[in-house]
mmCIF file of C-alpha atoms in Angstrom:
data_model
loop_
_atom_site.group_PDB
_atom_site.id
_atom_site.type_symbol
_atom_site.label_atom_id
_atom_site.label_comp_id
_atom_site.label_asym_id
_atom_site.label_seq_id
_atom_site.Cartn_x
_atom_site.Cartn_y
_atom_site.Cartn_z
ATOM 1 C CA UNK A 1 23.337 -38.253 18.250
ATOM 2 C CA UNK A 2 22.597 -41.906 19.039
ATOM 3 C CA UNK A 3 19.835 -43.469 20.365
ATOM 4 C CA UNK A 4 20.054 -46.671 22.078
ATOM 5 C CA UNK A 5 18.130 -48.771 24.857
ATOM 6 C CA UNK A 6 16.024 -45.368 24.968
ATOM 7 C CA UNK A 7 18.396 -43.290 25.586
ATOM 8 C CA UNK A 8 19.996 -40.549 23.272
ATOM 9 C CA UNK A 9 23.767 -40.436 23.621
ATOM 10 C CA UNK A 10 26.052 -37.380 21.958
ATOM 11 C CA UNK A 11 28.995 -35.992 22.527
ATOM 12 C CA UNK A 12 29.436 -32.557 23.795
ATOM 13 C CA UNK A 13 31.087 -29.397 21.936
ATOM 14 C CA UNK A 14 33.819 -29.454 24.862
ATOM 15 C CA UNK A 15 34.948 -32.755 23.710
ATOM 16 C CA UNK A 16 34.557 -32.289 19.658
ATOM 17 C CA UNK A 17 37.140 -29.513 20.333
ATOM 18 C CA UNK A 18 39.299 -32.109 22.660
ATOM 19 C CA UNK A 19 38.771 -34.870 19.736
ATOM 20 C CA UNK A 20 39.990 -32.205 16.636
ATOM 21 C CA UNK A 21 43.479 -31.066 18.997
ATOM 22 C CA UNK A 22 44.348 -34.930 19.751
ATOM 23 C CA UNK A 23 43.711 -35.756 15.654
ATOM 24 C CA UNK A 24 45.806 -32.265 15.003
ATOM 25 C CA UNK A 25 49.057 -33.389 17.016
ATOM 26 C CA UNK A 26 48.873 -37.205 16.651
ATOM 27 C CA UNK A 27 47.379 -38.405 19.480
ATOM 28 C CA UNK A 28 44.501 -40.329 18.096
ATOM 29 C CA UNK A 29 44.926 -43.268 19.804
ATOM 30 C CA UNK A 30 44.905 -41.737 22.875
ATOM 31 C CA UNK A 31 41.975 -40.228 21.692
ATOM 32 C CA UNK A 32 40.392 -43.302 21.343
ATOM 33 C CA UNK A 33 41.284 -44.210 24.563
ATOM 34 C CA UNK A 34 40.158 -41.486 26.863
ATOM 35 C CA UNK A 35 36.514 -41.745 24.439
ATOM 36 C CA UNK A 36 36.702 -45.225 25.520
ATOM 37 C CA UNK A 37 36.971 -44.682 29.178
ATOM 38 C CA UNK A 38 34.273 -41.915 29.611
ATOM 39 C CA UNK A 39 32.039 -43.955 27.694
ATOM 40 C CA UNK A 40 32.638 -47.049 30.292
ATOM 41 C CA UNK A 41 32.679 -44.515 33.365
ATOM 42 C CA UNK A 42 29.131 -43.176 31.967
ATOM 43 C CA UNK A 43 27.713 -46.454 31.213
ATOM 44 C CA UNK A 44 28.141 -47.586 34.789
ATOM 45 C CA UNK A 45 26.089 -44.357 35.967
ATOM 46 C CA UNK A 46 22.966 -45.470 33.255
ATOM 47 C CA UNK A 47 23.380 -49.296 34.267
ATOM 48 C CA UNK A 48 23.111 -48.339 38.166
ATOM 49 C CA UNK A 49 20.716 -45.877 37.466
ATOM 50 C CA UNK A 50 18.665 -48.245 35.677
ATOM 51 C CA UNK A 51 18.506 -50.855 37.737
ATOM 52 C CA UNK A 52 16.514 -48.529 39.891
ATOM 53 C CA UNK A 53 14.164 -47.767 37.922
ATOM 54 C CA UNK A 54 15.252 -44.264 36.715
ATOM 55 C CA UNK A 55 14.196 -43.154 33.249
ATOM 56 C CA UNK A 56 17.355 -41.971 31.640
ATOM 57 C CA UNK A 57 16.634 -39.703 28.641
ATOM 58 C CA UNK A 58 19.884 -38.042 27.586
ATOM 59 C CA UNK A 59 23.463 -38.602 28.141
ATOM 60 C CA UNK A 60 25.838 -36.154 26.947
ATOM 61 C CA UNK A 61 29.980 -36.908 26.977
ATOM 62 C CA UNK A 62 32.693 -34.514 28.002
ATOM 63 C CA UNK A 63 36.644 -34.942 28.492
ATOM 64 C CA UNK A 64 36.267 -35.605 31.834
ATOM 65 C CA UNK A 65 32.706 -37.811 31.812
ATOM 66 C CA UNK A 66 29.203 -37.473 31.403
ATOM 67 C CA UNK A 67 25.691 -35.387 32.317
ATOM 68 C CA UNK A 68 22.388 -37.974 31.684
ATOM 69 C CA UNK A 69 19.309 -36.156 32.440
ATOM 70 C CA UNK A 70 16.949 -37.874 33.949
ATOM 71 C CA UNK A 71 13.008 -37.705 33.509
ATOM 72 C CA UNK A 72 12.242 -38.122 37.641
ATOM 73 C CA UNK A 73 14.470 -35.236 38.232
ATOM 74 C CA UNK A 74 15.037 -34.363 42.176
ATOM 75 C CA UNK A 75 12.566 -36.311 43.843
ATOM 76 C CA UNK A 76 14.470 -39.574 43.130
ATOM 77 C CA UNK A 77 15.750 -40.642 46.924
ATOM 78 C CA UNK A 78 18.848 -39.352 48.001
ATOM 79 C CA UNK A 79 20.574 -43.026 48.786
ATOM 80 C CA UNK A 80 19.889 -43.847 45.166
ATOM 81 C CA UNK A 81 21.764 -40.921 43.907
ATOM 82 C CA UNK A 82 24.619 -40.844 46.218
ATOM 83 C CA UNK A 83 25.086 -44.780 44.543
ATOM 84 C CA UNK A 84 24.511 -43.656 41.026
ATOM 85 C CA UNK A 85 27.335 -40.872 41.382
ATOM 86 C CA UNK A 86 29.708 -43.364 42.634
ATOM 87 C CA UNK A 87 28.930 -45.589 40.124
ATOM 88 C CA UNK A 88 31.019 -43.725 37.384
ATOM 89 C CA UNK A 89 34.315 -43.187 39.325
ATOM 90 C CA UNK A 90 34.181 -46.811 40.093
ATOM 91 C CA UNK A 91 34.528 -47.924 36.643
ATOM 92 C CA UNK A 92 37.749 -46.348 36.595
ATOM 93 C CA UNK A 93 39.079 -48.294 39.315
ATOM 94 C CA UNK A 94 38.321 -51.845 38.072
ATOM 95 C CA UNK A 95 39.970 -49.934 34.540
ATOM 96 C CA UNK A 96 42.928 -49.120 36.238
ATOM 97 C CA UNK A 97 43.320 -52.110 38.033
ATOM 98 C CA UNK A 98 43.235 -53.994 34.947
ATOM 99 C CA UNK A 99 45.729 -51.755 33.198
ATOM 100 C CA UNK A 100 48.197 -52.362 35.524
ATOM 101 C CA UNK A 101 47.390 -55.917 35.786
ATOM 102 C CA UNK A 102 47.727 -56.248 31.627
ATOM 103 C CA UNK A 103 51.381 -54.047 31.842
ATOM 104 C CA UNK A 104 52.470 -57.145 34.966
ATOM 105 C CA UNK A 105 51.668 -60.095 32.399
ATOM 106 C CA UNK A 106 53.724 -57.994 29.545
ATOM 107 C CA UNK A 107 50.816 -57.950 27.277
ATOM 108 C CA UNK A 108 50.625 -54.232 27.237
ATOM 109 C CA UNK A 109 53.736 -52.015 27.178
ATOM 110 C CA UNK A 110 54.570 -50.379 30.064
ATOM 111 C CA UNK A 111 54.319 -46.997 29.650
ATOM 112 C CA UNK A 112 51.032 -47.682 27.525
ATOM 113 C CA UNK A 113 49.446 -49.396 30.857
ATOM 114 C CA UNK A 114 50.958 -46.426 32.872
ATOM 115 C CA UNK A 115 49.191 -44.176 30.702
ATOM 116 C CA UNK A 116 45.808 -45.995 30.493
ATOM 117 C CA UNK A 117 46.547 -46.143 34.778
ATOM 118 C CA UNK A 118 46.893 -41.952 34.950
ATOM 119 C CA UNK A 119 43.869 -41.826 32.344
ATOM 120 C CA UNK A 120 41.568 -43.570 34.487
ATOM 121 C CA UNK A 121 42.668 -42.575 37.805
ATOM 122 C CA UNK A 122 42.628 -38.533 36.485
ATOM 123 C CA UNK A 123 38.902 -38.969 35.462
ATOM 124 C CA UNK A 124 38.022 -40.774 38.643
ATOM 125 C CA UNK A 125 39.269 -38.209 40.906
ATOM 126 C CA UNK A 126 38.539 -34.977 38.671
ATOM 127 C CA UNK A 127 34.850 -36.494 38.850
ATOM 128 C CA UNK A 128 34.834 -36.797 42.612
ATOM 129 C CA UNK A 129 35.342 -32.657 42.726
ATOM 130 C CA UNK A 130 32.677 -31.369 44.737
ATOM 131 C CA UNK A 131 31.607 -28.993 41.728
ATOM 132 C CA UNK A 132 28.255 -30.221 39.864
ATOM 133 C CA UNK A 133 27.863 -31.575 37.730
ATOM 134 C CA UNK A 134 30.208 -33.809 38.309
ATOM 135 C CA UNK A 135 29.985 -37.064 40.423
ATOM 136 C CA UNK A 136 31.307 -35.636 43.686
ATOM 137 C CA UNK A 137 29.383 -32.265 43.254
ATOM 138 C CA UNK A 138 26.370 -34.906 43.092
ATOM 139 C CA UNK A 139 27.500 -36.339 46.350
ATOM 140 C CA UNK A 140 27.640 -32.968 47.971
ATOM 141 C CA UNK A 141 23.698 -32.625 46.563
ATOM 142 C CA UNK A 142 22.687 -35.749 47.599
ATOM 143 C CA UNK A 143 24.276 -34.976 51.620
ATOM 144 C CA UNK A 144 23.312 -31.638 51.779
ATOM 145 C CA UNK A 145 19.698 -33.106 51.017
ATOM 146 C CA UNK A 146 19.652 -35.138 54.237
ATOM 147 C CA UNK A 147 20.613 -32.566 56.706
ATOM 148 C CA UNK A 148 18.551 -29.089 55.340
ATOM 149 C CA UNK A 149 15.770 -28.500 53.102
ATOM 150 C CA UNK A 150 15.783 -29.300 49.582
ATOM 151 C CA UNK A 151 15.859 -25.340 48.257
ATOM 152 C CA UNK A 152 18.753 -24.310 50.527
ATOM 153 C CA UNK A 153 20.489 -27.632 49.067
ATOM 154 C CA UNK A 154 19.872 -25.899 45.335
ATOM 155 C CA UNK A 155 21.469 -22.720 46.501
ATOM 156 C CA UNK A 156 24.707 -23.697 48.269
ATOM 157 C CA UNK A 157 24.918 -26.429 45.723
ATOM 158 C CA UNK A 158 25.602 -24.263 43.136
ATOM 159 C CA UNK A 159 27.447 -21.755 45.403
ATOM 160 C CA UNK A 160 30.151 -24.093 46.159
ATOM 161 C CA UNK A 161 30.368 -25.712 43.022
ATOM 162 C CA UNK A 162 30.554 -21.682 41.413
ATOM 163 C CA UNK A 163 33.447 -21.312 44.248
ATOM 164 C CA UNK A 164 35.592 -23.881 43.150
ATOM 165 C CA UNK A 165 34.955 -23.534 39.449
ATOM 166 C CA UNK A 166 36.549 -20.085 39.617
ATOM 167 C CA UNK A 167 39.272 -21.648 41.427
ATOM 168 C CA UNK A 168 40.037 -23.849 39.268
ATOM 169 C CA UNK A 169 40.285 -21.023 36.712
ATOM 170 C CA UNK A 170 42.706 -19.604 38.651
ATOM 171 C CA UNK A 171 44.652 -22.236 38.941
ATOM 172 C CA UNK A 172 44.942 -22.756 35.484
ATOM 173 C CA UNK A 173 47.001 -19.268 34.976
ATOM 174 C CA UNK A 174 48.744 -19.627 37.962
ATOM 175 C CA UNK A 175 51.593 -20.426 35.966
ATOM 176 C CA UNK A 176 51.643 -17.628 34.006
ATOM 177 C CA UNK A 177 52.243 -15.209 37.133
ATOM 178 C CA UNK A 178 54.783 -17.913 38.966
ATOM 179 C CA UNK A 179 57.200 -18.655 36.546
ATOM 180 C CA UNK A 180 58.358 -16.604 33.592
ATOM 181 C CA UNK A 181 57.313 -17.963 30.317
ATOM 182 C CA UNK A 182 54.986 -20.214 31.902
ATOM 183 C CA UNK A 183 51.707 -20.708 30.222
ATOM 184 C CA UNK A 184 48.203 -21.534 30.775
ATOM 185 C CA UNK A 185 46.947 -24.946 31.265
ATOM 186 C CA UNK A 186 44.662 -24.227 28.857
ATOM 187 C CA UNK A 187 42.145 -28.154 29.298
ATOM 188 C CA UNK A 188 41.823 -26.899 32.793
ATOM 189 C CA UNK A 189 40.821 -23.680 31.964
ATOM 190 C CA UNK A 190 38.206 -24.789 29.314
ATOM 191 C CA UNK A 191 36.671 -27.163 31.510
ATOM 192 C CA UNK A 192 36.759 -24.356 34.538
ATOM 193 C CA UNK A 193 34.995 -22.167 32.468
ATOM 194 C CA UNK A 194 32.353 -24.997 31.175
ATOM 195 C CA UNK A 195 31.957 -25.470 34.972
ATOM 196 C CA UNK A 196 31.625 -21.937 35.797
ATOM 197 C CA UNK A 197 28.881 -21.275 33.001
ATOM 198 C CA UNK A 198 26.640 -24.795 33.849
ATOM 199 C CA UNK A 199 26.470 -23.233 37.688
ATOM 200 C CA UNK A 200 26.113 -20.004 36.834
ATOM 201 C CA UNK A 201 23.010 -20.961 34.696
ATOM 202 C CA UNK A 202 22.052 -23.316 37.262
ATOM 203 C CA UNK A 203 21.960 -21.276 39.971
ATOM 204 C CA UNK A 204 19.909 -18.442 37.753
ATOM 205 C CA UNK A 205 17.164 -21.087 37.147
ATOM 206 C CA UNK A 206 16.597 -22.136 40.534
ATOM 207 C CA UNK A 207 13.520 -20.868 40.698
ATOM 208 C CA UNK A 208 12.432 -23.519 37.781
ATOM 209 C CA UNK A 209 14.028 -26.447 38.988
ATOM 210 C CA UNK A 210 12.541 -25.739 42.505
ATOM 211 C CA UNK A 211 8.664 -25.455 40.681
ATOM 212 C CA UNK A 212 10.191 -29.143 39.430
ATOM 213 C CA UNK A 213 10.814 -30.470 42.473
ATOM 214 C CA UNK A 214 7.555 -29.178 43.575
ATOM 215 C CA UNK A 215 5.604 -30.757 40.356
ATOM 216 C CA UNK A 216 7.106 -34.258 40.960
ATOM 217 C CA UNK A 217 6.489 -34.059 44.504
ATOM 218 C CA UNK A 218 2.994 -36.025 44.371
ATOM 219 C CA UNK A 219 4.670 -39.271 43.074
ATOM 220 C CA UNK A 220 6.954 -39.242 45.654
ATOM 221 C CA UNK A 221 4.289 -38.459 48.701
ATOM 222 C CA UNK A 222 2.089 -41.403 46.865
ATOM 223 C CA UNK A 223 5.028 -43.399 47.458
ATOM 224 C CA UNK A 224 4.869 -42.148 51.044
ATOM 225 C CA UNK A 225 1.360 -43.120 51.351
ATOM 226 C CA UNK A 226 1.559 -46.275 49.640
ATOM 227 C CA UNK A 227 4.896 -48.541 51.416
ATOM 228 C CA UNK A 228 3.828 -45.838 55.357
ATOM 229 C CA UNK A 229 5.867 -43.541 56.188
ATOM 230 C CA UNK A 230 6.860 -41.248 59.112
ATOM 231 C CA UNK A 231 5.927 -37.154 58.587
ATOM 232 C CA UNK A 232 7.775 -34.785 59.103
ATOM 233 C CA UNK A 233 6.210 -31.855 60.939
ATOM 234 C CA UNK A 234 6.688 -28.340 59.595
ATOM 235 C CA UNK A 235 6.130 -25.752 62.244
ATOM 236 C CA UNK A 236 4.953 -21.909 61.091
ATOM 237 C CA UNK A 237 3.102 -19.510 62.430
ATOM 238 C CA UNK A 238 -0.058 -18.215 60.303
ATOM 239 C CA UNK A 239 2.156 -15.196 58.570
ATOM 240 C CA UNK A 240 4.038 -17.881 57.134
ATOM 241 C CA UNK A 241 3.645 -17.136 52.894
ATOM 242 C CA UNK A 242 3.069 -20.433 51.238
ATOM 243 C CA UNK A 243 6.497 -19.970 49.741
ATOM 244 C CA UNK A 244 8.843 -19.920 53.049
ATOM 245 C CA UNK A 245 6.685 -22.955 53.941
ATOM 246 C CA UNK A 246 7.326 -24.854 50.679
ATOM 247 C CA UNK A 247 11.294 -24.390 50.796
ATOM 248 C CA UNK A 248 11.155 -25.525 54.104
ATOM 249 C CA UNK A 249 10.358 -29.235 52.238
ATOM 250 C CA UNK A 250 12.849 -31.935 52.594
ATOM 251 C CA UNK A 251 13.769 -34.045 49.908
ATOM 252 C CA UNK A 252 13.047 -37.385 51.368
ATOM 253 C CA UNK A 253 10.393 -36.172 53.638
ATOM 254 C CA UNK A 254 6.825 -36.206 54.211
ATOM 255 C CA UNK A 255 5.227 -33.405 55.943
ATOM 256 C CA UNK A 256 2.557 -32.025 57.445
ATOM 257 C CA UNK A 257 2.381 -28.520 57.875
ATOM 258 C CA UNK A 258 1.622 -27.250 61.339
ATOM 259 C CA UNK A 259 0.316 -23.509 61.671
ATOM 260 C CA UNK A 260 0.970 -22.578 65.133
ATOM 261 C CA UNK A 261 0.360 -19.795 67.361
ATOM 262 C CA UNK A 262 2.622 -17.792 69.421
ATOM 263 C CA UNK A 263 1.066 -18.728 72.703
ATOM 264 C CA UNK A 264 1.707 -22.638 71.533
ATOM 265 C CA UNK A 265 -2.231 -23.439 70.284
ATOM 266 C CA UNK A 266 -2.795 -25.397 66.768
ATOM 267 C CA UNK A 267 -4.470 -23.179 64.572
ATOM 268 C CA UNK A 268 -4.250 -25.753 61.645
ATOM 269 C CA UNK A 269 -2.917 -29.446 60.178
ATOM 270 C CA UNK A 270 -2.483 -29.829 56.406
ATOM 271 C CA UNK A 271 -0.750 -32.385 54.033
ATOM 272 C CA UNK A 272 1.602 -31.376 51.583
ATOM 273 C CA UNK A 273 -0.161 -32.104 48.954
ATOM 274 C CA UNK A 274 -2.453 -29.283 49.884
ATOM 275 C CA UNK A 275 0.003 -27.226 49.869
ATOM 276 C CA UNK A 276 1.555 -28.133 47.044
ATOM 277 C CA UNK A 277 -1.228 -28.027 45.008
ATOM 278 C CA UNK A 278 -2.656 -24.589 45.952
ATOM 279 C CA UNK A 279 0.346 -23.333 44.989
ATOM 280 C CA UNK A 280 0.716 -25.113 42.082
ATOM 281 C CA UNK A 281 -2.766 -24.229 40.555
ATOM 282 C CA UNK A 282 -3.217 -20.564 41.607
ATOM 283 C CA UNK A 283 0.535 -19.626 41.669
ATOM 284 C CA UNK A 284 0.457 -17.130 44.603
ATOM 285 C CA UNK A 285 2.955 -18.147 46.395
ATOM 286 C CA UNK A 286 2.970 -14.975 48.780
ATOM 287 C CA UNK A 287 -0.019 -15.650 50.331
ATOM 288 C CA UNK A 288 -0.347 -16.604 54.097
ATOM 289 C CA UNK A 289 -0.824 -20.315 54.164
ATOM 290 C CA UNK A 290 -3.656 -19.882 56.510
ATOM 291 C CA UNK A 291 -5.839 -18.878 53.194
ATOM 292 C CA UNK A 292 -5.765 -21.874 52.531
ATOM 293 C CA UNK A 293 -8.315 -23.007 54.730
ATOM 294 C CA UNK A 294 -10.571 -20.112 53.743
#
């Protein structure tokens, strides 16, 4: 591990395995290459990410790019992140552009620019999979987030990024079953299975990284507070348990909770933050949010 500018960079297991096959059948300079080209796809998701203000503590490489974490976790806008994500796959473009531009002049060899072309445009579209974590499965997040509340975005994030991981598994011994003596594409099915097991354990801990949505959730309403901003009304009735209200929350939204009656009368107004915090400090989240008041 490496620390630089803050931030702690090493390089995953996946890709130590990746780095000892290339060195065991001679391709070490392609090696060198493909390290060469995550590490400039990742470094313009931490420059971008950066220059909004996002504390980036970790970034770990794989074969196929990066995963930073990042201290403000989910409450960071959703703009920002859509940009961030895009960030990466862009860096293989201007890559690939020059690679083909170097192999014009003559100063590379052809089929060395070719390859450093296929390099650069396989990691830019393999990232733009909608599968987290991976740049497009970020996108997903980040548009899902806009359009229905931030807990249902955790759970069909990771649904549809566990869908297509197994598919891609299955794609990777397709070949066995289609064509006699065909075999197993055997990076795609490492990487499926790496895929499969981050969701899979994603999805399992939603329950924590929903309580850390929750926790960071007073920075972003002081944010609210502090540049004005328009609420978002949540409407329940007063059997409404303080947890159906709270995944009801919107990532980029301020509320204000609304406890309704039947008949159409206002039985009660709160902030979020009240919310928030009485469940945060007592923890019961199945109580009606009308106790709240009492």
């Amino acid at each position: 591990m490496i620390k630089l500018y803050g931030i702690a960079w090493s390089v995953h297991p996946l890709f130590v395995l990746v780095m000892l096959a290339s060195i065991a059948t001679g391709y070490f300079v392609e090696l060198i290459t493909l390290f060469a080209i995550v590490l400039v796809h990742e470094i313009g998701h931490v420059v971008t990410a950066r220059g909004f203000g996002w504390t980036v503590r970790e970034v770990k490489l794989l074969p196929f790019g990066g995963v930073a974490e990042i201290e403000e976790g989910a409450n960071l806008p959703a703009r920002e992140e859509a940009i961030v994500a895009i960030a990466g796959p862009l860096q293989n473009v201007w890559m690939g552009v020059l690679a083909w531009f170097m192999g014009f002049l003559g100063w590379w060899s052809h089929d060395w620019a070719i390859y450093v072309m296929q390099a650069n445009m396989m990691i830019g579209l393999f990232n733009l999979l909608p599968i987290l974590p991976l740049d497009g499965g970020k996108l997903l997040q980040a548009a899902l987030s806009r359009i229905q509340p931030f807990h249902r975005t955790l759970v069909w994030g990771s649904r549809i990024s566990l869908l297509l991981s197994s598919c891609m598994i299955i794609v990777s011994v397709v070949p066995v079953f289609r064509h006699p003596g065909g075999g197993i594409q055997a990076n795609l099915l490492a990487v499926g299975f790496f895929l499969l097991l981050t969701n899979w354990t994603a999805y399992r801990h939603i329950p924590f990284l929903f309580i850390r949505f929750l926790t960071h959730r007073a920075a972003a309403s002081s944010r609210s507070l502090e540049h004005g901003s328009w609420a978002l009304p949540i409407i329940i009735s007063r059997h409404h348990t303080i947890a159906s209200a709270l995944r009801l929350f919107k990532r980029d939204s301020y509320h204000l909770i609304v406890v309704m009656e039947e008949q159409g009368s206002i039985v009660a107004v709160l902030p979020e933050q009240r919310l928030v915090n009485g469940f945060l400090a007592e923890g019961k989240a199945d109580r009606a949010v009308l106790e709240l008041f009492m």
